[in-house]
PDB file of C-alpha atoms in Angstrom:
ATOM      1  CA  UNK A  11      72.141 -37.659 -28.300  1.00  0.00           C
ATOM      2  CA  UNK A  12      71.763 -39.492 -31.443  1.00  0.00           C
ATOM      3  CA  UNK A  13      74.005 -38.362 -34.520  1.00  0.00           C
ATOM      4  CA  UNK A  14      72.898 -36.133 -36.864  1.00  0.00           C
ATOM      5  CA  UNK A  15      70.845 -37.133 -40.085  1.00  0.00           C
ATOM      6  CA  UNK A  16      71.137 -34.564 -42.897  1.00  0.00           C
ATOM      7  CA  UNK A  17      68.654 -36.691 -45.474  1.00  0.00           C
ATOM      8  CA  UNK A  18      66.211 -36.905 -42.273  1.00  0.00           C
ATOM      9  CA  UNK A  19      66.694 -32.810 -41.891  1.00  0.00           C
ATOM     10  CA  UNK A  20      66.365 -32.201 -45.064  1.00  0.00           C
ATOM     11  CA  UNK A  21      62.714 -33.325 -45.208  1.00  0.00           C
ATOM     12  CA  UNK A  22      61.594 -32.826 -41.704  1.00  0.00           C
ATOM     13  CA  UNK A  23      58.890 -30.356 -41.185  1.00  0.00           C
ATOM     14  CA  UNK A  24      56.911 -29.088 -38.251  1.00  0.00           C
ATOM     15  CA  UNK A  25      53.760 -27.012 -37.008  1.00  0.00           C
ATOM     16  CA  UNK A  26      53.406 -25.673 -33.685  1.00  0.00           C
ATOM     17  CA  UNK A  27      50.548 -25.620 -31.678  1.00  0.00           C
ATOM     18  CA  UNK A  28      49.516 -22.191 -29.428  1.00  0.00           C
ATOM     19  CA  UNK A  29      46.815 -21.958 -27.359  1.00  0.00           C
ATOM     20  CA  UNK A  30      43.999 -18.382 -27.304  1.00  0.00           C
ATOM     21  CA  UNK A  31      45.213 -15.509 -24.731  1.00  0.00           C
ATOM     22  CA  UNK A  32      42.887 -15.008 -21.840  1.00  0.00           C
ATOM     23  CA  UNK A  33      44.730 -11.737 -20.715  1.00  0.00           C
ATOM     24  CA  UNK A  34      46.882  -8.471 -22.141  1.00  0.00           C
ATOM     25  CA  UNK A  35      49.756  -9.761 -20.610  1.00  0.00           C
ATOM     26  CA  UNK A  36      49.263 -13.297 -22.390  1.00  0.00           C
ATOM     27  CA  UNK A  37      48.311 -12.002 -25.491  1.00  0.00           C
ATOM     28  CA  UNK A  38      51.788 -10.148 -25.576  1.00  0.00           C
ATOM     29  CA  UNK A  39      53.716 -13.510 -24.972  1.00  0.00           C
ATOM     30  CA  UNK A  40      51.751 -15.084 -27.428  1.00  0.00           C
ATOM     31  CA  UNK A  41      52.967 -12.895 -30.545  1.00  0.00           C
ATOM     32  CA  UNK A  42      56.692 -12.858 -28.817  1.00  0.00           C
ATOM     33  CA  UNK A  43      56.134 -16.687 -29.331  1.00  0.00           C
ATOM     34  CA  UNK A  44      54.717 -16.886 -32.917  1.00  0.00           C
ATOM     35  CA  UNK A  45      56.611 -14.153 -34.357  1.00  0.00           C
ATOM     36  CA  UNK A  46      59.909 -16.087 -33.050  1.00  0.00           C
ATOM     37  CA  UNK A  47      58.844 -18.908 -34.800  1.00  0.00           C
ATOM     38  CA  UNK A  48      57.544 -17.912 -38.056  1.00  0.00           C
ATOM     39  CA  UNK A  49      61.005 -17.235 -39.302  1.00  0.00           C
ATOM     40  CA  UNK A  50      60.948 -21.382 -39.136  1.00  0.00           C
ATOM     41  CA  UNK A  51      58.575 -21.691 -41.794  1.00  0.00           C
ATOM     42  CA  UNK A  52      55.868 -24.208 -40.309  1.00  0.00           C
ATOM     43  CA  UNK A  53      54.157 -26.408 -42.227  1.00  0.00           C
ATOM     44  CA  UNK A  54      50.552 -24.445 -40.493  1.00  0.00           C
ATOM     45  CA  UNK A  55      49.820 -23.279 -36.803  1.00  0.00           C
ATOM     46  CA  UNK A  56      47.393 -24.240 -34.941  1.00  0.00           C
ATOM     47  CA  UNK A  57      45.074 -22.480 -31.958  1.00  0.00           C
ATOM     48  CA  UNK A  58      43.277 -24.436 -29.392  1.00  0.00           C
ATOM     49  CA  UNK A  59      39.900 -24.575 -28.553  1.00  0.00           C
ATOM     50  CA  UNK A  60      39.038 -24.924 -25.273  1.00  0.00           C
ATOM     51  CA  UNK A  61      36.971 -27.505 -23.134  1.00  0.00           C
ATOM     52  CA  UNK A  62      32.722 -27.584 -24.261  1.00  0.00           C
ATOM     53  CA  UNK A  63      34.204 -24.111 -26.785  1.00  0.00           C
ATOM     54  CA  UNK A  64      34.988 -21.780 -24.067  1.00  0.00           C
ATOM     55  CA  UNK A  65      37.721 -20.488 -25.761  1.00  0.00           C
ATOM     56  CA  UNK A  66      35.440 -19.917 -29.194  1.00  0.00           C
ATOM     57  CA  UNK A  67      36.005 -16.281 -29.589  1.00  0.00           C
ATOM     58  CA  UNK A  68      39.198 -15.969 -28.515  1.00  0.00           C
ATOM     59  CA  UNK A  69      40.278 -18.885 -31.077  1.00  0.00           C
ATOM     60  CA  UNK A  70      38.656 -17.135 -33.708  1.00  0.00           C
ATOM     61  CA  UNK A  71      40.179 -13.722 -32.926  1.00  0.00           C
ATOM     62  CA  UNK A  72      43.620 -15.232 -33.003  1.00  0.00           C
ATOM     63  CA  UNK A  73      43.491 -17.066 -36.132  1.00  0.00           C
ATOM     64  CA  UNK A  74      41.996 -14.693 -37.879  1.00  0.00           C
ATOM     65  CA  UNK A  75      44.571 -12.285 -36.762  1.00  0.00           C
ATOM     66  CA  UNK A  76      47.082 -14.554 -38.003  1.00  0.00           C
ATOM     67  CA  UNK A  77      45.909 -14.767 -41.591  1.00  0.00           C
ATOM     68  CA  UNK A  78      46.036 -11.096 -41.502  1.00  0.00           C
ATOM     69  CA  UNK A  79      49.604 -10.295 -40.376  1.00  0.00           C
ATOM     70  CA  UNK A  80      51.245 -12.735 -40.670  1.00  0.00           C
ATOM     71  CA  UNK A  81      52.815 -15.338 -43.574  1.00  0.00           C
ATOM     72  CA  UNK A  82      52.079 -18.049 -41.112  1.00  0.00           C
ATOM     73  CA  UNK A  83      49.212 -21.033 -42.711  1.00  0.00           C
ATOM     74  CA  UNK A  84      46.645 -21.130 -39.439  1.00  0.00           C
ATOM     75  CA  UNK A  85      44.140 -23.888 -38.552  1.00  0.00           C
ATOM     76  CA  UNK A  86      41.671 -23.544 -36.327  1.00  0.00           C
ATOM     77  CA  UNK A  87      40.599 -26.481 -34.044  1.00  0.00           C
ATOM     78  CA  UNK A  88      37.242 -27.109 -33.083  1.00  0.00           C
ATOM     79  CA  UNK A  89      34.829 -29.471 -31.121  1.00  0.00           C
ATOM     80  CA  UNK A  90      31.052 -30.382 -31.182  1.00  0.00           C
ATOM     81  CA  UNK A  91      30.474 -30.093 -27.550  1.00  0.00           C
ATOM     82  CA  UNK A  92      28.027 -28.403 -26.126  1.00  0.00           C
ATOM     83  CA  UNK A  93      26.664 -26.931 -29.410  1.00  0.00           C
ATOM     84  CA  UNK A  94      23.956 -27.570 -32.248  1.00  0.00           C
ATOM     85  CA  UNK A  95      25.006 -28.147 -35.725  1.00  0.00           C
ATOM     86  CA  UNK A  96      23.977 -24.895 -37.111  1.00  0.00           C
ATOM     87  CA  UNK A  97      25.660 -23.219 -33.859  1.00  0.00           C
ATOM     88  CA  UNK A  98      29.275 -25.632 -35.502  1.00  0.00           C
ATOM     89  CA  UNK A  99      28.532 -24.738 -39.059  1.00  0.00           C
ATOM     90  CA  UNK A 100      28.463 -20.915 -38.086  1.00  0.00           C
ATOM     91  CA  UNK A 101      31.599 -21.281 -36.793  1.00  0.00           C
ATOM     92  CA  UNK A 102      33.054 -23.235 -40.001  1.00  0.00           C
ATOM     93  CA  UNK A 103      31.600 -20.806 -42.226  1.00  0.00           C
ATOM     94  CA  UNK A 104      33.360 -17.757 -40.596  1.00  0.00           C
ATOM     95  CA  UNK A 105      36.652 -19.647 -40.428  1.00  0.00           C
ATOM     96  CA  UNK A 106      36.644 -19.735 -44.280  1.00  0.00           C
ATOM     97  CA  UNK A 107      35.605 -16.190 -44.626  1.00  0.00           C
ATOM     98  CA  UNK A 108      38.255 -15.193 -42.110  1.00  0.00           C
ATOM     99  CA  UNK A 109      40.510 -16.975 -44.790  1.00  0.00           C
ATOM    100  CA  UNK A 110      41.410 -20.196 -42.561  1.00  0.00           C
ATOM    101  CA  UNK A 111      41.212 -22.848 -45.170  1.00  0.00           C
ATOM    102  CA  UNK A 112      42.665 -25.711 -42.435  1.00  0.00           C
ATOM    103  CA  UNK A 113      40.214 -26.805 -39.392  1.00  0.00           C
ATOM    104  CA  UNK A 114      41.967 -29.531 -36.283  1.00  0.00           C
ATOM    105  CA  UNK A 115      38.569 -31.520 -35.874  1.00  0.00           C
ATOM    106  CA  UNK A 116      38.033 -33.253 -32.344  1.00  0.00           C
ATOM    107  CA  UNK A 117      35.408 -33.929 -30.909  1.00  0.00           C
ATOM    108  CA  UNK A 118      36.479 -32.446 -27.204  1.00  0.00           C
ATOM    109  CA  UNK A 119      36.199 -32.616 -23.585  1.00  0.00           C
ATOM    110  CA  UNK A 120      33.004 -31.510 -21.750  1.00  0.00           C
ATOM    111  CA  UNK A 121      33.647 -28.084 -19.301  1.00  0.00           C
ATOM    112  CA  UNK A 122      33.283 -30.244 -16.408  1.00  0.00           C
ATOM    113  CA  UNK A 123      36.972 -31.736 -15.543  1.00  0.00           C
ATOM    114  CA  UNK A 124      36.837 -35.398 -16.105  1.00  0.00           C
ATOM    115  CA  UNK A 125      33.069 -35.282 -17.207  1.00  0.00           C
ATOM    116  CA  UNK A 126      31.661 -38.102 -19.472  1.00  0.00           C
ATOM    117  CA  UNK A 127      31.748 -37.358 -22.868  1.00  0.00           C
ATOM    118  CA  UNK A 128      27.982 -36.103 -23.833  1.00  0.00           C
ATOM    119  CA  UNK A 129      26.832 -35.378 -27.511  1.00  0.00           C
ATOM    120  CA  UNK A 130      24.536 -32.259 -27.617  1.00  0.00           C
ATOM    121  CA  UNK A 131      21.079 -33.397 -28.816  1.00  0.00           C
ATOM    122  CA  UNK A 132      21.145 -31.139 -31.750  1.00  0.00           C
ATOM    123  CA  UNK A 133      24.777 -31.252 -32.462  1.00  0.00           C
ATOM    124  CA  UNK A 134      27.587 -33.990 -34.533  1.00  0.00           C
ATOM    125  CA  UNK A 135      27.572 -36.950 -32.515  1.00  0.00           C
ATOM    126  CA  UNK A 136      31.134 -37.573 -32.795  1.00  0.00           C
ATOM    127  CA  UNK A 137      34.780 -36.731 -35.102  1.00  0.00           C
ATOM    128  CA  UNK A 138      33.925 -38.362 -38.175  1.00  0.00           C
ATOM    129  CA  UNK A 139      30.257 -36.695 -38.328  1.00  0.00           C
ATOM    130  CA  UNK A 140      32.279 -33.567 -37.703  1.00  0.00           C
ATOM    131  CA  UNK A 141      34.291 -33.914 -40.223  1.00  0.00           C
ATOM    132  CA  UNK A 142      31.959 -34.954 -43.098  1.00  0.00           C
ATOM    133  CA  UNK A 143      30.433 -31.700 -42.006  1.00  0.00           C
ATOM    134  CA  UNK A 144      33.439 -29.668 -42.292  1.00  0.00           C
ATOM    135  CA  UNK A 145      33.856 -31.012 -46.173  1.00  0.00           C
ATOM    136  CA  UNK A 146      30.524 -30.679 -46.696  1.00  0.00           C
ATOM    137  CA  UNK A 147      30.766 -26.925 -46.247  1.00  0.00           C
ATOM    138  CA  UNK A 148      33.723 -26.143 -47.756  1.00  0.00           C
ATOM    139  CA  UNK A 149      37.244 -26.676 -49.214  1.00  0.00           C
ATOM    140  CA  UNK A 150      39.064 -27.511 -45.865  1.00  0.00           C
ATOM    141  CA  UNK A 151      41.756 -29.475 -45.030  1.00  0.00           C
ATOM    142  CA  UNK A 152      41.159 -31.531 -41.979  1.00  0.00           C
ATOM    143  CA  UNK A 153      43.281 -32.493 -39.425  1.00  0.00           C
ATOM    144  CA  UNK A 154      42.649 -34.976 -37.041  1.00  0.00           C
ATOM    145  CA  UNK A 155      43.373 -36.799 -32.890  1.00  0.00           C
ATOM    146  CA  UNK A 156      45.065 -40.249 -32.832  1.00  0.00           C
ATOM    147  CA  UNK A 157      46.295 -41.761 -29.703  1.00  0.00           C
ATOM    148  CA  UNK A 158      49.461 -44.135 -29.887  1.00  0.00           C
ATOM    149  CA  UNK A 159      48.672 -45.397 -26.180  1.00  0.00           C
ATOM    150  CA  UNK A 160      44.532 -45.296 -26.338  1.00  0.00           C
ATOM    151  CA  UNK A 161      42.429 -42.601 -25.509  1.00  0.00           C
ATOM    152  CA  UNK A 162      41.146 -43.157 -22.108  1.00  0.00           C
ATOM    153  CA  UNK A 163      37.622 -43.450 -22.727  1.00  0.00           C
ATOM    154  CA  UNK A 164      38.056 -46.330 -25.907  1.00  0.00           C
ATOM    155  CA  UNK A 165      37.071 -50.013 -25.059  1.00  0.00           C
ATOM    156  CA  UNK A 166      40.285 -50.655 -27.291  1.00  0.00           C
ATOM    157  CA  UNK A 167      43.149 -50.030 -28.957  1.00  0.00           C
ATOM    158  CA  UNK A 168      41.390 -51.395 -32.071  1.00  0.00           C
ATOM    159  CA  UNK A 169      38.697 -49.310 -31.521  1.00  0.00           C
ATOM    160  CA  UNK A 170      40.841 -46.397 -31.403  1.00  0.00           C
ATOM    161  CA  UNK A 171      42.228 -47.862 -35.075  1.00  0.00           C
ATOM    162  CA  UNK A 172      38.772 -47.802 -36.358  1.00  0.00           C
ATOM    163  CA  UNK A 173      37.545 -44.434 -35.313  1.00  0.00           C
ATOM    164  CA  UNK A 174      40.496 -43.271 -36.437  1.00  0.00           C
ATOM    165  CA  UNK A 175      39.466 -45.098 -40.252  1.00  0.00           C
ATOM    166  CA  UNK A 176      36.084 -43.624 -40.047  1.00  0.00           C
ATOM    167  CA  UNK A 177      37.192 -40.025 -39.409  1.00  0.00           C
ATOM    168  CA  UNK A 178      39.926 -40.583 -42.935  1.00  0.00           C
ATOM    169  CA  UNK A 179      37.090 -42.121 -44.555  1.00  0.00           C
ATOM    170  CA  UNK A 180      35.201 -38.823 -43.692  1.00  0.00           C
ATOM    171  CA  UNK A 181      37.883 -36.940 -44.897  1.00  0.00           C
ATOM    172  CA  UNK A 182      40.775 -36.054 -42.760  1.00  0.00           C
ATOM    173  CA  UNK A 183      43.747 -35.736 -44.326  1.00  0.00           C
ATOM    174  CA  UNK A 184      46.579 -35.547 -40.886  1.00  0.00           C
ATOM    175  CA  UNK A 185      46.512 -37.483 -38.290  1.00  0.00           C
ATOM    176  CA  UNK A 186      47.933 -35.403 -35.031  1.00  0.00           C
ATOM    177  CA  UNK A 187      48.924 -37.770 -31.674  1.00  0.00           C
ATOM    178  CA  UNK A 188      48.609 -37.046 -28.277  1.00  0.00           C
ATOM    179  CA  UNK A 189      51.981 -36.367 -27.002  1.00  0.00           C
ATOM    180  CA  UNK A 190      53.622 -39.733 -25.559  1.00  0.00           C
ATOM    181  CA  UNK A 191      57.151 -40.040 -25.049  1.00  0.00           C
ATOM    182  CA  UNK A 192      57.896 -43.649 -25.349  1.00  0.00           C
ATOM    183  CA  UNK A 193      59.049 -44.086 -28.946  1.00  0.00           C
ATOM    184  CA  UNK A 194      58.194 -47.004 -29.264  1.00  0.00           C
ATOM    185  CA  UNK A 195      55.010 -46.901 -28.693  1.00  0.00           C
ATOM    186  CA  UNK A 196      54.378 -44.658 -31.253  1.00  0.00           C
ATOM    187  CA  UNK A 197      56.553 -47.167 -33.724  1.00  0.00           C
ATOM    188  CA  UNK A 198      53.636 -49.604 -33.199  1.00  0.00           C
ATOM    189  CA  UNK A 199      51.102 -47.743 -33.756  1.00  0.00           C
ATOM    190  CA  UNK A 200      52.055 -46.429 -37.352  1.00  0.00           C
ATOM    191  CA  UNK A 201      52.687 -50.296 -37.660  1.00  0.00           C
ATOM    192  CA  UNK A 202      48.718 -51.043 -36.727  1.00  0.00           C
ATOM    193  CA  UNK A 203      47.337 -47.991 -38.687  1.00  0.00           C
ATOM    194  CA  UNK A 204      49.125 -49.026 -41.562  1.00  0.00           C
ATOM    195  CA  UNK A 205      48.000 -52.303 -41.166  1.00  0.00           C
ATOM    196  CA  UNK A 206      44.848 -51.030 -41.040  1.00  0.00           C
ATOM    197  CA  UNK A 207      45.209 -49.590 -44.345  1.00  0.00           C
ATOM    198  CA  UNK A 208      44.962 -45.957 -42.880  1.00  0.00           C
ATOM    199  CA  UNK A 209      47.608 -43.571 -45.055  1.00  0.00           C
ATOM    200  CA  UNK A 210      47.157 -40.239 -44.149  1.00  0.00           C
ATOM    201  CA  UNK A 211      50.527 -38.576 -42.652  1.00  0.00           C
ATOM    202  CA  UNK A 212      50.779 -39.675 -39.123  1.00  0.00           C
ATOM    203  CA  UNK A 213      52.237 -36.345 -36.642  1.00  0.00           C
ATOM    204  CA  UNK A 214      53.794 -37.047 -33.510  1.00  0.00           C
ATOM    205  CA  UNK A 215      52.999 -34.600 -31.032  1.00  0.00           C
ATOM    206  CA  UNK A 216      55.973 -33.298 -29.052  1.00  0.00           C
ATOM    207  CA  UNK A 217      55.132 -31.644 -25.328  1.00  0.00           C
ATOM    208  CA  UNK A 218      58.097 -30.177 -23.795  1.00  0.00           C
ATOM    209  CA  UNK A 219      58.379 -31.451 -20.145  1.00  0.00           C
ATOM    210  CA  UNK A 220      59.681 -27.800 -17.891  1.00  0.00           C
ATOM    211  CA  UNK A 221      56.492 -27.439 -16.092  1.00  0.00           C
ATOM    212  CA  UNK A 222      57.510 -31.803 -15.299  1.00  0.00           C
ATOM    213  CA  UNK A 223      54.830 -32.134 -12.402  1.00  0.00           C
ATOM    214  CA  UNK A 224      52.429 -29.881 -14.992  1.00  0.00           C
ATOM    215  CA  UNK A 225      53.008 -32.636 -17.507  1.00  0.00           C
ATOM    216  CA  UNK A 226      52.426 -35.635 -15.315  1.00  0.00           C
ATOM    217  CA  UNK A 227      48.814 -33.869 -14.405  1.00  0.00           C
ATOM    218  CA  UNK A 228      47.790 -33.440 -17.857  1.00  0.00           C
ATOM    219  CA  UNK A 229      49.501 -36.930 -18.862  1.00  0.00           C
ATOM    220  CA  UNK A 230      47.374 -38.247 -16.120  1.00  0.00           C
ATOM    221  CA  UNK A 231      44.124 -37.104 -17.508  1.00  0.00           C
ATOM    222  CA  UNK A 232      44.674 -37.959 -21.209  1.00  0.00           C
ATOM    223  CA  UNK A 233      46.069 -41.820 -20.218  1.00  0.00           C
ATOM    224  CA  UNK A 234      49.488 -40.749 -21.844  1.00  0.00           C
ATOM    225  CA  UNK A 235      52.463 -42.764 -20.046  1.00  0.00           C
ATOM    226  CA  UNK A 236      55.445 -40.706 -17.788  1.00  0.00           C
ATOM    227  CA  UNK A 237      59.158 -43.543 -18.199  1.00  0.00           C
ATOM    228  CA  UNK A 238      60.657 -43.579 -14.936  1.00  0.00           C
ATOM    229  CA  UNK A 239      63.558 -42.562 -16.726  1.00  0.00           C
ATOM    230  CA  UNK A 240      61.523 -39.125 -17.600  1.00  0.00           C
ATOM    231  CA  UNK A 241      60.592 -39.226 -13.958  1.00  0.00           C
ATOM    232  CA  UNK A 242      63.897 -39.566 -12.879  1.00  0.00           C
ATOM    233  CA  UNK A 243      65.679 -36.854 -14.818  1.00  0.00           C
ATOM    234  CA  UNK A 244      63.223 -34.250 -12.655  1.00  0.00           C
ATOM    235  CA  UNK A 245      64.152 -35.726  -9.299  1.00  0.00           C
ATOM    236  CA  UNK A 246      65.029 -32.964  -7.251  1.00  0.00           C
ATOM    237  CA  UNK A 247      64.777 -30.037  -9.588  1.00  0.00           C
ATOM    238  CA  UNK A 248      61.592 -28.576  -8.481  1.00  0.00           C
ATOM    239  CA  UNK A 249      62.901 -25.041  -7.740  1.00  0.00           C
ATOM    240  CA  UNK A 250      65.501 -25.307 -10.850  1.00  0.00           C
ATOM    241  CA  UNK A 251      63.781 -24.188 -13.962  1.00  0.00           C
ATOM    242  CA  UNK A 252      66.797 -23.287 -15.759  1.00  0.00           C
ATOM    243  CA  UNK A 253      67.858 -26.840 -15.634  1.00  0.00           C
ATOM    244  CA  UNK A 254      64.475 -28.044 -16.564  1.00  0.00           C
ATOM    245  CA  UNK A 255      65.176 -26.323 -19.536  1.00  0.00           C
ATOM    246  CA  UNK A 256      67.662 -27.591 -20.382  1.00  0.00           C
ATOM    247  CA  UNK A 257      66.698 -31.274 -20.082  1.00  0.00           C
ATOM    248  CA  UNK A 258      63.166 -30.402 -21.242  1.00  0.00           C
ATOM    249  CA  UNK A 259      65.122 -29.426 -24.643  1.00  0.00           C
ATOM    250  CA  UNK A 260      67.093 -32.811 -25.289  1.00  0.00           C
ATOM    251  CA  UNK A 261      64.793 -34.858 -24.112  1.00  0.00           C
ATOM    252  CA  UNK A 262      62.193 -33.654 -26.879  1.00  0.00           C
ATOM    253  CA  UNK A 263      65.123 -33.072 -29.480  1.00  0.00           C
ATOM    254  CA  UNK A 264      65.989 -36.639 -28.661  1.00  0.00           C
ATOM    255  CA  UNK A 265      63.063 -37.974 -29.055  1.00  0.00           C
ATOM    256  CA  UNK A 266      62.468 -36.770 -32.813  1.00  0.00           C
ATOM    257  CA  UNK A 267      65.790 -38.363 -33.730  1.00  0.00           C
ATOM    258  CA  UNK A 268      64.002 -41.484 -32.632  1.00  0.00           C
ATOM    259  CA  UNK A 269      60.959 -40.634 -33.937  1.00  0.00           C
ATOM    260  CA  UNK A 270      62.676 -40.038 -37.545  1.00  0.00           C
ATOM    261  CA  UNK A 271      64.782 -43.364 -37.327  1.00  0.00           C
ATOM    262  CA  UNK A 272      60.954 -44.979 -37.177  1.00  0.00           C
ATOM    263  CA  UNK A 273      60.502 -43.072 -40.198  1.00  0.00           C
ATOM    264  CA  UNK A 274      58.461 -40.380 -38.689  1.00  0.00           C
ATOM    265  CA  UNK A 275      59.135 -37.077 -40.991  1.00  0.00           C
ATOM    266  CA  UNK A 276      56.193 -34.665 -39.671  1.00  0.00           C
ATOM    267  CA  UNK A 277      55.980 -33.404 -35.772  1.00  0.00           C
ATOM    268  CA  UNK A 278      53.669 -31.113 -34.479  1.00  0.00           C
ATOM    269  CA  UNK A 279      55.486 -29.496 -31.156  1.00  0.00           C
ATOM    270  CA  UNK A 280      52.623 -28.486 -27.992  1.00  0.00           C
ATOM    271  CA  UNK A 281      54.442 -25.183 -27.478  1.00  0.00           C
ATOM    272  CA  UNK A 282      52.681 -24.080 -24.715  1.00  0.00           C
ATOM    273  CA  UNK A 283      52.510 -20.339 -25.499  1.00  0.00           C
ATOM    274  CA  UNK A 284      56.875 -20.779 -25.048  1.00  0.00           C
ATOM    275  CA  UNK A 285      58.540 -20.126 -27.590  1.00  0.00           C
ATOM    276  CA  UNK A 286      62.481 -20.023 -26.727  1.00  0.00           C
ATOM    277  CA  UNK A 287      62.012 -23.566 -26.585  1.00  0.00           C
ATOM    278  CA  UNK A 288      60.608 -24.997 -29.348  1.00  0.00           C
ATOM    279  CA  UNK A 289      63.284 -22.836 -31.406  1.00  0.00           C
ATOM    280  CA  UNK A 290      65.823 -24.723 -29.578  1.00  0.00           C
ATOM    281  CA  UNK A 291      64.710 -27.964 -30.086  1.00  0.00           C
ATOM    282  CA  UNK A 292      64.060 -26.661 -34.125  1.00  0.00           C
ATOM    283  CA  UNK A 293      67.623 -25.592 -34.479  1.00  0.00           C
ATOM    284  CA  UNK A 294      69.130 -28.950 -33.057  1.00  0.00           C
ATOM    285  CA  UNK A 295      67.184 -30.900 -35.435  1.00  0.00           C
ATOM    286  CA  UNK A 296      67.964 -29.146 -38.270  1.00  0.00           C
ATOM    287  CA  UNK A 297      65.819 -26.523 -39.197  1.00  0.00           C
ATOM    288  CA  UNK A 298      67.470 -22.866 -39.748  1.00  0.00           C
ATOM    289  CA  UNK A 299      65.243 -19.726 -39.732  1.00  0.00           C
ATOM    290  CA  UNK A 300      64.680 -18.043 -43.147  1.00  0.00           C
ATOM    291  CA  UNK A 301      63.885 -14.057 -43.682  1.00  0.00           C
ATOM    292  CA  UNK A 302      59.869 -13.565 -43.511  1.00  0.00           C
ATOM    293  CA  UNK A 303      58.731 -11.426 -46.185  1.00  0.00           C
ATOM    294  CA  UNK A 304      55.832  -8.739 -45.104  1.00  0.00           C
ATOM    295  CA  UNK A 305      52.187 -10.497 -45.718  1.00  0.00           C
ATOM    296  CA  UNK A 306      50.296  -9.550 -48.744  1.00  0.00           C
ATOM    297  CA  UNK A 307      47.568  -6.979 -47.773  1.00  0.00           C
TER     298      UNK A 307
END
């Protein structure tokens, strides 16, 4: 494990990513995990939106829920697919009266796994037009996808640079990465988006690896890369979660101490609903929980 870096510590700071409960039971594990981590004192939280919206109401619910009781800053993500503009700018309007003044924009996955990408007729053709609408409406700030290996459908890496321009020229403000865990990799691409002139804070996304043959799937579908040496470390551990644990903690803890040697000083961590975790991984690079003061009625 690499030695510690107070300076690095000291200005570290995260957000944590949860995804919408679909039952009572999930729900409850849900608000075990965010009021665990709330005592951390993310920079926001976010809630996932699932594939074509499917998860609209339930990502509404939760946000909403989490301006109301807790001290947390939410942001809600959301997609064009499969909806109209006025059907989006509904939903962006009650996000700011629900008080959620921070909006993740993609521009998502169709419901059909590995579907082509197809822009409603009526709807924002793609991430920057989404977020020029966002702005448009209101005060938000905007974060946004970048992918340090490509996203699978691009013709390019450079093309990936330059939608990634146009969607800070239309006003995004964060730039949140698909989760990749060669370091390096991510090194060069802050080194091209900088290039590119592109200065908007650049997030590495941090998926813990437990569920290891869960990862590979959804690594698999997004064109992320699994190291052999990731591979390896799982290699006969399928019926040994506690040890998955274990290594799924330093090999994400790890891989911010990288991360901040590259001069990374923001990470957003892909919880997964799991909070026990991501505390872990917190608390070995240097973040300590503070009291949380009731929220303000």
């Amino acid at each position: 494990m690499s030695g510690r870096n107070t300076q690095a510590e000291a200005r570290t700071s995260v957000s944590f990513e949860f995804f919408p409960p679909r039952t009572p039971e999930m729900e409850e594990n849900l608000w075990r995990a965010i009021r665990r981590l709330e005592p951390l004192r993310p920079e926001f939280v976010s809630v996932t939106y699932g594939a074509g919206g499917s998860t609209r109401e339930r990502t509404h619910a939760t946000v909403k829920r989490i301006v109301q009781e807790t001290t947390l800053t939410p942001a809600a993500h959301l997609t064009c697919v499969g909806a109209s503009r006025d059907e989006v700018n509904d939903v962006i309007r009650s996000y700011w009266e629900a008080g959620v003044r921070h909006i993740v924009a993609l521009r998502g996955d169709m419901p059909e796994l590995g579907a082509a990408y197809k822009p409603h007729p009526q709807g924002y053709q793609s991430t920057p037009e989404l977020v020029a609408g966002i702005k448009q409406i209101a005060g938000f700030e905007v974060s946004v996808s970048a992918y340090p290996e490509g996203h699978p459908e691009s013709p390019s890496f450079e093309a990936d640079i330059e939608l990634l321009k146009r969607k800070v020229d239309a006003g995004a403000t964060r730039a949140i990465t698909q989760f990749a865990f060669d370091t390096e990799r991510h090194a060069r691409f802050l080194e091209a988006v900088r290039r590119a002139g592109i200065e908007v804070p650049i997030v590495p996304g941090i998926m813990p690896t437990t569920n290891f043959k869960g990862t590979k799937r959804m690594a698999e579908r997004c064109g992320a890369s699994i190291p052999k040496w990731l591979d390896d470390y799982y290699i006969g551990l399928d019926d040994d979660l506690e040890t998955r644990k274990l290594i799924a903690a330093y090999v994400a803890a790890e891989q911010v101490n990288r991360l901040r040697a590259y001069g990374f000083d923001r990470f957003h961590f892909y919880t997964l609903n799991q909070a026990d975790l991501t505390f872990a991984i917190c608390h070995v690079i240097g973040l300590r929980p503070e009291r949380v003061a009731a929220p303000v009625a």
